Each structure stands twice: as structure tokens, then as C-alpha cells.
Amino acid sequence: MIKPLAFTAAFGALAVAGTAIADSHAGLPPAVKARQAHMQLYAHNLGILGGMARGNAEYSAEAASAAASNLAALSQLDQMTYWAPGTDSDTVEGSKALPALWENIPDAVSKGQALATAAVALSETAGNGLEAVQAGLGPVGRACGSCHEAYQLSDN
Amino acid sequence: MLRFLAYLTLVAVAAGGASLIVTRPQTIPDSAIAGIEADLARGEQAFHAAGCASCHAAKGAEGEARLILAGGATFETPAGTFVAPNISQHPEAGIGEWSRAEIVTAILAGTSPGGAHYYPAFPYGSYAKAELADIVSLAAFLETLPEDPTPSAPHDLGFPFNIRVGIGLWKSIAVSNDWVIDTRGDETLARGRYLVEALGHCGECHTPRTATQGLDSTRWLAGAPNPSGRGTIPNITPGALDWTVDDIVAYLTTGFTPDFDVVGGSMTSVVQNLALLPEADVRAIAAYFKAVPPVE
């Protein structure tokens, strides 16, 4: 399903974005920086697809496939070390990960898997045209949202 | 703040019968709705705009499952934990046996068929501004939804919050039927105001409360502590939210922010409801936000 090249590219992007984000999130525990950077990569790739879906950018099969493959790859990375115990929002200022996440690890993992399912589906169709992107974005967004609903602190 | 509510409750309990008369629960009689014809399509829209499913569908329900109003969602507050009851059509577990006027009374006046006051965790203080025809239609729409036998769970509240009498005083002090924003005859803004201030009850989360636990109209939609005790609910006045109307519409219907972060927390379910409204209504909501006085 996932091409090794795309996978490596996603890793590379992760490292690059990781350093960029780390600067703005100075002082946070590495695990928190890592997961926030991971989330920013989701948002970045989703933004490329969303821009096309909304007509703010021209549809390109290549760019859409690349962004969707990145999302699929990212959603399948092993993230267990990001969610280190003792790094919840009650303990670490600057984290928005609710303690409930650690009380419901199996559920959080299954929400992560639901995202992977939706993202892989999108990666398989994103090159087929704008409509496919528009149709596939909803399930991805809902998968992100169902985890944020349960485990992300609202605070700003 | 909650101390004040506790205090009101104690005063009300101490005053006993006298306060019961002063704050007797309001009801809407059969005769008041007799001439109003229910329109199911209108009722369905009012149902989504009012977000009944956010609280009364089972936790985590999506899509069609949000029409099974079995209750069970919990709301943590400093007063204790509220549990939304079953309002499905089941004759015993739900409200299948209620008359239409009884349902309308619960929504608009916060009064039970037995004459008790409901807790304001049920946002009837906002629904009170809704049009009677919308609520009659909504009640008719509820009658078309499935039955579910799950019994309602009791709230878990400490003294004095477990005594409903004090709510009567609270209603008389804190519930206002005045619109917050002057729409100066603009129809789109008036529609947006209706959806935000009445049905959508957006202020119940986004507006800070006064000492008497009413919504503070001088800081309307300016953000508030999260009642769960963790985090805050954002300021959505133009003083803080610089999104375009298109950005706001996209967020309210897809959950994506302009940066493609994804909505979370209790707003997730609000977005699920708003996604089911006609786009013109969501645009009216966005237009309304642009007209709200900015608060930094």
C-alpha cells in the first residue's frame, strides 16, 4: 500500500518540520514537541488537499497524490513514544493532550487507526480527480476530529 | 460564581413555600399551540440548529445514530455531573407519552410535566428566545424519531445543587429574552442572530457568566472558562477571530480551521449539527459574527 519512497520522504519531512516547530515550542519535553510536529505535518498536507478542494488552488493529480500519500504514511508511523506518560496537559504547560488519553490508550490507538484507514483510502483515490479529493477529505477530517473531540484540550 | 447559585438555592429552600409562589415554573398550555401547524422539515432544521443531538444522542454517536436520543452524555461542572436524559420516543424510558405542549414547555420554559424546574445544563435560557412555531415543529419532528429503552441516569450533584427550587430564582434573575445585538433591520443578520442567540445557544459556551450565572451581554461571545474545569472556550468576537466569512463557514461545516487544524472538544459536535443546515444559514451565522462588538 505505502511506497517505500513516499515513506522515506515523509520521514525526511518529519525531521525538517520537527526542527522548525521545535524552535517555536522551545522548552517543551521532546515527546510533546514530536507529537505536535507530527500534527503540524498532518495539517500541512491536509491544507494542500483542502486548498484544492475549496478551489483556492488548482487541482493537480501529482500534488494531490503526494500530499495524500504523506498523510497515509504519517498516520501509520508508530507514535507510541510521542505519548510518553507524564506529558499530559495537566502536567506540561504547552501541551493540549488531555489526561483522558492515557486513561484510554486502546481507544486512542483505535482512533489513530481510523485515521490511517481514511488516509490510505484517500491516498488511493486522490490522483483520480478533484471530486475524489473532495469526497475523501470529509472522512479524514472526521477521523482527526473524533480524536480531538475526546483528547485535545480546548484552550486559547 | 457557583456559590451564588448555591446561595440562591439555600435562600429558596429556607423561604419554602413563599419562594415557590414567587418562582412558580412557567408552562405553555395546549391552547397556546393549538393553532400552530407543525412543519416536519422546519422541525428537523430547528433540531439540528438547536443541537439537541449533541447532548441527547449517545456519546460518540455519528450520522444516523445521532437521531437515537437515548441520552447518557455527561457534563462535568463544579456543581457536580449532569447526565442528559433519554428523550427518545420510548413510552417509559423517553418522552413518548408527553403531549406536544409538555415538550414545548420543557424547551422554552425549562419546566417538566410535573412542574419542576430543569437545571440550566439544558440550555432553555437560550431556547426561550426561539419562535413558537419552530419549537412546535421540532416537537413534531422528535415524534418521528426512534424509541430507545435505555433508562435515564440520575445526575450526580452535591447539596445544595440537588434541590431544584433554587433554579426558579435563578431563572427570574438570570434568563433574559432580550436580543444582544441590534441587527438594524438587516435580514441576514437577524437570521444569524436567531441561530446564534436562540437555537444555536452559542453564548452558553462562548460567553462568560455574571455573578448571578447569567450570560454577560457586555462580553458577548468573548470566551469563557470551560465548565469542565480544564482549559477555555475561545473568544469568537472580531477582537480575537480574524477569519473571513468564508473561513468561518468552512470551519462550521467541515471542522477545518484556516490552518487545517481540526476542531476539537465540545465544538466537534456543534460542527456536526451545523453541517446539516442550509449553507445560507451558516453564512448568516458568519455574517452575525462580523457584527458582534469586538472584545480583546
XYZ file of C-alpha atoms in Angstrom:
452
model
C 0.000 0.000 0.000
C 2.601 2.535 1.063
C 5.509 3.090 -1.293
C 8.891 2.963 0.461
C 9.954 6.151 -1.274
C 6.961 8.102 -0.070
C 7.545 6.700 3.369
C 11.147 7.895 3.410
C 10.088 11.270 2.062
C 7.566 11.591 4.851
C 10.299 10.810 7.350
C 12.524 13.449 5.848
C 9.753 15.990 6.023
C 9.134 14.993 9.608
C 12.738 15.708 10.545
C 12.739 19.073 8.797
C 9.421 20.237 10.155
C 10.369 18.841 13.531
C 13.281 21.242 13.843
C 11.221 24.179 12.622
C 8.493 23.509 15.142
C 10.949 22.777 17.913
C 12.142 26.372 17.744
C 8.712 27.806 18.361
C 7.969 25.249 21.058
C 11.222 25.692 22.940
C 11.321 24.240 26.418
C 8.755 21.509 25.835
C 9.646 17.883 26.528
C 10.866 16.180 23.326
C 7.860 13.841 23.225
C 5.455 16.794 23.213
C 7.454 18.594 20.516
C 7.495 15.451 18.427
C 3.776 14.846 18.523
C 2.941 18.494 17.908
C 5.288 18.477 14.924
C 3.616 15.321 13.691
C 0.234 17.015 13.973
C 1.554 20.052 12.058
C 2.585 17.734 9.262
C -0.914 16.343 9.139
C -2.276 19.881 8.936
C 0.219 20.901 6.258
C -0.609 18.004 3.961
C -4.305 18.307 4.647
C -4.017 22.001 3.774
C -2.678 21.179 0.309
C -5.659 18.938 -0.353
C -8.108 21.315 1.318
C -6.865 24.231 -0.767
C -7.652 22.273 -3.922
C -10.981 21.055 -2.578
C -12.087 24.627 -1.890
C -10.895 25.933 -5.236
C -8.159 28.100 -3.704
C -5.517 26.119 -5.572
C -5.680 24.333 -8.897
C -6.119 20.580 -8.736
C -3.003 18.618 -9.634
C -3.127 14.836 -9.590
C 0.536 14.641 -8.715
C 0.438 17.118 -5.848
C -2.793 15.651 -4.509
C -1.390 12.119 -4.561
C 1.821 13.236 -2.890
C 0.012 15.037 -0.078
C -2.418 12.169 0.438
C 0.419 9.604 0.466
C 2.214 11.712 3.072
C -0.911 11.731 5.220
C -1.269 7.981 4.831
C 2.388 7.420 5.694
C 2.304 9.758 8.684
C -0.819 8.134 10.039
C 0.922 4.765 10.000
C 4.095 5.746 11.831
C 4.495 4.177 15.221
C 3.729 7.033 17.601
C 3.844 5.307 20.958
C 6.957 7.150 22.186
C 5.292 10.528 21.493
C 2.648 9.859 24.061
C 5.075 9.457 26.955
C 3.401 9.105 30.352
C 3.592 12.275 32.444
C 3.329 14.648 29.457
C -0.394 15.480 29.590
C -1.886 18.983 29.642
C -2.274 18.950 33.433
C 1.448 18.285 33.838
C 3.153 20.062 30.926
C 2.291 23.675 30.182
C 2.105 23.960 26.409
C 0.637 20.527 25.820
C -3.004 20.142 24.904
C -3.150 16.383 25.304
C -5.791 15.635 27.927
C -5.006 13.123 30.707
C -8.003 11.124 29.426
C -5.835 9.959 26.519
C -3.619 7.974 28.893
C -6.666 6.533 30.632
C -7.997 5.226 27.289
C -4.949 4.142 25.299
C -6.768 1.385 23.359
C -9.421 3.870 22.260
C -6.815 6.479 21.277
C -4.977 3.832 19.256
C -8.178 2.832 17.501
C -8.879 6.482 16.666
C -5.380 6.649 15.189
C -6.172 3.531 13.159
C -9.416 5.043 11.935
C -7.383 7.966 10.625
C -4.972 5.594 8.886
C -7.886 3.820 7.188
C -9.354 7.100 5.926
C -5.963 8.478 4.867
C -4.964 5.309 3.000
C -8.322 5.344 1.197
C -7.739 8.955 0.182
C -4.192 8.218 -0.993
C -5.576 5.581 -3.329
C -8.064 7.947 -4.975
C -6.536 11.439 -4.675
C -4.971 11.183 -8.130
C -8.331 10.458 -9.780
C -9.620 13.991 -9.816
C -10.885 16.852 -7.727
C -14.125 15.117 -6.787
C -12.244 12.209 -5.284
C -10.262 14.612 -3.115
C -13.413 16.413 -2.037
C -15.102 13.132 -1.164
C -12.119 11.706 0.707
C -11.371 14.759 2.848
C -14.536 14.504 4.931
C -13.726 11.093 6.437
C -10.137 12.173 7.145
C -11.306 15.346 8.875
C -13.821 13.404 10.935
C -11.126 10.939 11.976
C -8.873 13.797 13.151
C -11.852 15.431 14.848
C -13.038 12.374 16.686
C -9.670 12.137 18.457
C -9.543 15.897 19.119
C -13.077 15.778 20.494
C -12.061 13.248 23.115
C -8.414 14.006 23.857
C -7.391 17.516 22.824
C -7.742 20.314 25.355
C -9.633 23.384 24.097
C -7.654 26.339 25.361
C -6.769 29.683 23.832
C -19.942 32.231 40.869
C -21.466 28.890 41.619
C -21.541 29.881 45.252
C -24.158 32.389 44.278
C -26.315 29.688 42.767
C -25.852 27.605 45.900
C -26.821 30.631 47.959
C -29.961 31.202 45.907
C -30.866 27.600 46.422
C -30.462 27.892 50.173
C -32.481 31.102 50.300
C -35.174 29.455 48.262
C -35.223 26.366 50.442
C -35.330 28.489 53.590
C -38.130 30.630 52.258
C -40.006 27.461 51.401
C -43.493 27.895 50.042
C -43.176 31.650 49.660
C -40.421 31.377 47.099
C -42.271 28.617 45.318
C -45.030 31.071 44.598
C -42.624 33.793 43.511
C -40.804 31.476 41.148
C -43.554 29.109 40.101
C -42.482 27.218 36.989
C -43.915 28.633 33.774
C -45.838 26.403 31.406
C -47.090 26.733 27.856
C -50.654 25.404 27.719
C -52.152 23.274 24.935
C -54.268 26.240 23.917
C -51.174 28.346 23.150
C -50.000 25.931 20.483
C -53.366 24.668 19.257
C -53.453 26.923 16.204
C -49.874 26.238 15.133
C -49.373 23.749 12.350
C -46.220 21.664 12.701
C -43.901 21.508 9.697
C -41.586 18.486 9.870
C -38.889 19.898 7.577
C -38.780 23.052 9.649
C -38.698 20.969 12.823
C -35.771 18.934 11.551
C -33.789 22.087 10.789
C -34.584 23.521 14.192
C -33.430 20.234 15.729
C -30.033 20.481 14.024
C -29.666 24.215 14.639
C -30.501 23.716 18.325
C -28.012 20.884 18.699
C -30.313 18.560 20.663
C -28.276 15.557 19.451
C -25.057 16.989 20.912
C -26.370 16.230 24.354
C -29.129 13.670 23.941
C -27.575 11.222 21.450
C -25.253 8.605 22.918
C -21.675 9.787 23.375
C -19.627 9.371 20.190
C -22.699 8.701 18.009
C -22.240 9.734 14.388
C -24.500 10.118 11.363
C -27.915 8.481 11.664
C -27.103 7.282 15.185
C -27.392 10.900 16.304
C -31.145 10.582 15.849
C -31.359 7.962 18.607
C -31.846 10.230 21.593
C -31.004 7.694 24.297
C -29.178 10.234 26.482
C -26.194 9.408 28.632
C -23.788 12.209 27.685
C -22.272 13.639 30.865
C -21.323 17.223 31.681
C -18.848 17.866 34.438
C -19.320 21.135 36.264
C -18.166 22.412 39.650
C -21.698 21.700 40.923
C -21.401 18.023 40.009
C -22.011 15.848 36.981
C -25.156 16.231 34.867
C -26.356 13.401 32.658
C -28.556 14.127 29.648
C -31.777 12.097 29.903
C -33.360 9.807 27.318
C -35.673 11.939 25.146
C -36.417 9.229 22.584
C -39.999 8.217 21.807
C -39.878 5.271 24.204
C -43.037 5.486 26.343
C -41.316 4.780 29.682
C -37.605 5.484 29.239
C -38.149 8.508 26.993
C -40.794 11.138 26.326
C -43.075 9.094 24.065
C -46.113 9.766 26.254
C -45.619 13.502 26.586
C -48.021 15.906 24.945
C -46.629 18.352 22.426
C -47.281 21.240 24.820
C -45.268 19.462 27.516
C -42.294 19.106 25.193
C -42.575 22.741 24.102
C -42.776 23.791 27.755
C -39.605 21.869 28.609
C -37.667 23.507 25.767
C -38.926 27.078 26.084
C -39.549 27.384 29.811
C -37.347 24.715 31.381
C -40.313 23.219 33.214
C -41.085 19.499 33.494
C -44.567 17.986 33.018
C -44.652 17.529 36.807
C -43.972 21.245 37.272
C -40.324 21.073 38.355
C -37.581 23.402 37.129
C -34.923 21.913 34.896
C -31.268 22.650 35.509
C -29.768 25.167 33.123
C -27.363 22.479 31.855
C -30.341 22.099 29.484
C -29.908 25.425 27.643
C -33.559 26.529 27.724
C -32.396 30.021 28.754
C -31.334 30.483 25.100
C -34.146 28.437 23.565
C -36.604 30.772 25.354
C -35.977 33.267 22.524
C -36.989 30.785 19.823
C -40.131 31.121 17.700
C -43.022 29.042 18.993
C -43.684 27.629 15.504
C -40.096 26.343 15.286
C -40.363 24.588 18.631
C -43.787 23.104 17.896
C -42.347 21.784 14.628
C -39.294 20.490 16.465
C -41.534 18.636 18.922
C -43.361 17.071 15.967
C -40.028 16.064 14.421
C -38.995 14.373 17.702
C -42.156 12.260 17.408
C -40.804 10.769 14.165
C -37.547 9.568 15.798
C -36.913 6.031 17.090
C -37.559 4.645 20.564
C -34.686 3.586 22.794
C -35.239 1.704 26.074
C -32.091 2.921 27.916
C -33.246 4.381 31.253
C -32.088 7.924 32.078
C -29.285 8.043 34.633
C -29.555 10.359 37.652
C -27.341 13.460 37.949
C -24.547 13.267 40.480
C -24.888 16.565 42.343
C -23.952 17.589 45.864
C -26.085 19.622 48.269
C -27.481 22.228 47.709
C -27.422 21.812 43.934
C -29.527 18.683 44.166
C -32.518 20.822 45.159
C -34.385 22.221 42.187
C -36.277 25.017 43.950
C -33.358 27.465 43.704
C -33.425 27.251 39.933
C -36.688 29.208 39.927
C -34.978 32.215 41.443
C -32.098 31.812 39.047
C -34.485 31.808 36.099
C -36.141 35.009 37.239
C -32.801 36.773 37.723
C -30.579 35.388 35.014
C -32.693 34.452 32.000
C -33.275 37.366 29.640
C -35.349 37.362 26.483
C -33.673 40.460 25.040
C -31.573 40.127 21.908
C -27.955 41.069 22.487
C -27.154 42.557 19.076
C -29.140 45.213 17.237
C -29.402 43.988 13.644
C -30.773 47.328 12.327
C -33.266 45.741 10.005
C -30.714 43.553 8.164
C -32.436 40.248 7.375
C -29.293 38.136 7.120
C -28.040 39.448 10.447
C -31.431 38.839 12.016
C -31.359 35.228 10.808
C -27.785 34.853 12.100
C -28.774 36.356 15.422
C -31.690 33.981 15.742
C -29.483 30.984 15.005
C -26.659 32.089 17.338
C -28.522 33.649 20.257
C -31.619 31.424 20.346
C -31.426 27.974 18.728
C -27.648 27.548 18.465
C -27.140 28.639 22.101
C -23.555 29.543 21.163
C -23.385 32.006 24.051
C -23.927 29.228 26.595
C -20.345 28.123 25.970
C -18.645 31.156 24.414
C -19.932 33.935 26.722
C -18.600 34.426 30.265
C -21.136 34.467 33.104
C -22.065 37.219 35.511
C -22.082 36.870 39.289
C -25.630 35.519 39.067
C -24.652 32.931 36.441
C -26.439 34.719 33.612
C -24.674 35.295 30.284
C -22.675 38.554 30.400
C -24.046 40.536 27.454
C -21.246 43.132 27.818
C -18.711 40.443 26.974
C -20.900 38.606 24.481
C -19.082 35.615 22.892
C -15.796 36.881 24.349
C -14.690 33.463 25.587
C -15.175 31.711 28.900
C -13.662 29.108 31.167
C -14.569 25.575 30.178
C -17.243 24.340 32.609
C -15.370 21.042 32.830
C -12.699 22.986 34.728
C -9.941 22.396 32.158
C -8.990 24.946 29.528
C -11.063 27.723 27.967
C -13.657 28.242 25.269
C -12.385 30.726 22.684
C -13.322 34.359 22.167
C -15.134 34.439 18.811
C -15.732 38.195 18.601
C -13.864 40.115 15.867
C -11.465 41.172 18.648
C -9.965 37.686 18.542
C -11.282 35.865 15.493
C -9.907 37.432 12.309
C -11.217 34.744 9.947
C -13.080 35.738 6.790
C -16.751 34.857 6.373
C -15.663 32.001 4.066
C -13.200 30.742 6.689
C -15.933 30.737 9.326
C -18.397 28.958 7.035
C -15.782 26.325 6.161
C -14.958 25.758 9.832
C -18.581 25.481 10.909
C -19.417 22.966 8.187
C -16.202 20.905 7.837
C -14.341 21.472 11.098
C -11.149 22.603 9.343
C -9.595 25.866 10.574
C -7.857 28.125 8.005
C -4.576 26.404 9.044
C -6.177 22.987 8.638
C -6.119 22.194 12.281
C -9.277 20.217 13.058
C -11.991 21.230 15.506
C -11.887 19.507 18.868
C -13.560 19.380 22.260
C -17.242 20.111 22.666
C -17.260 22.145 19.418
C -16.860 18.927 17.384
C -20.451 18.013 17.859
C -21.667 21.578 17.197
C -19.984 21.340 13.786
C -21.691 18.007 13.100
C -25.037 19.754 13.646
C -24.265 22.893 11.649
C -23.036 20.812 8.702
C -26.668 19.705 8.288
C -28.053 23.248 7.915
C -28.603 25.014 4.586
C -25.487 26.947 3.625
C -27.402 30.245 3.699
C -27.995 29.713 7.416
C -24.320 29.086 8.141
C -23.451 32.202 6.117
C -25.913 34.179 8.227
C -24.145 32.927 11.359
C -20.777 34.009 9.948
C -22.195 37.432 8.992
C -23.505 37.800 12.523
C -20.038 37.175 13.978
C -18.677 40.053 11.941
C -21.293 42.345 13.518
C -20.616 41.381 17.142
C -18.819 44.111 19.153
C -15.130 43.181 19.289
C -13.755 42.238 22.693
C -9.983 41.828 23.030
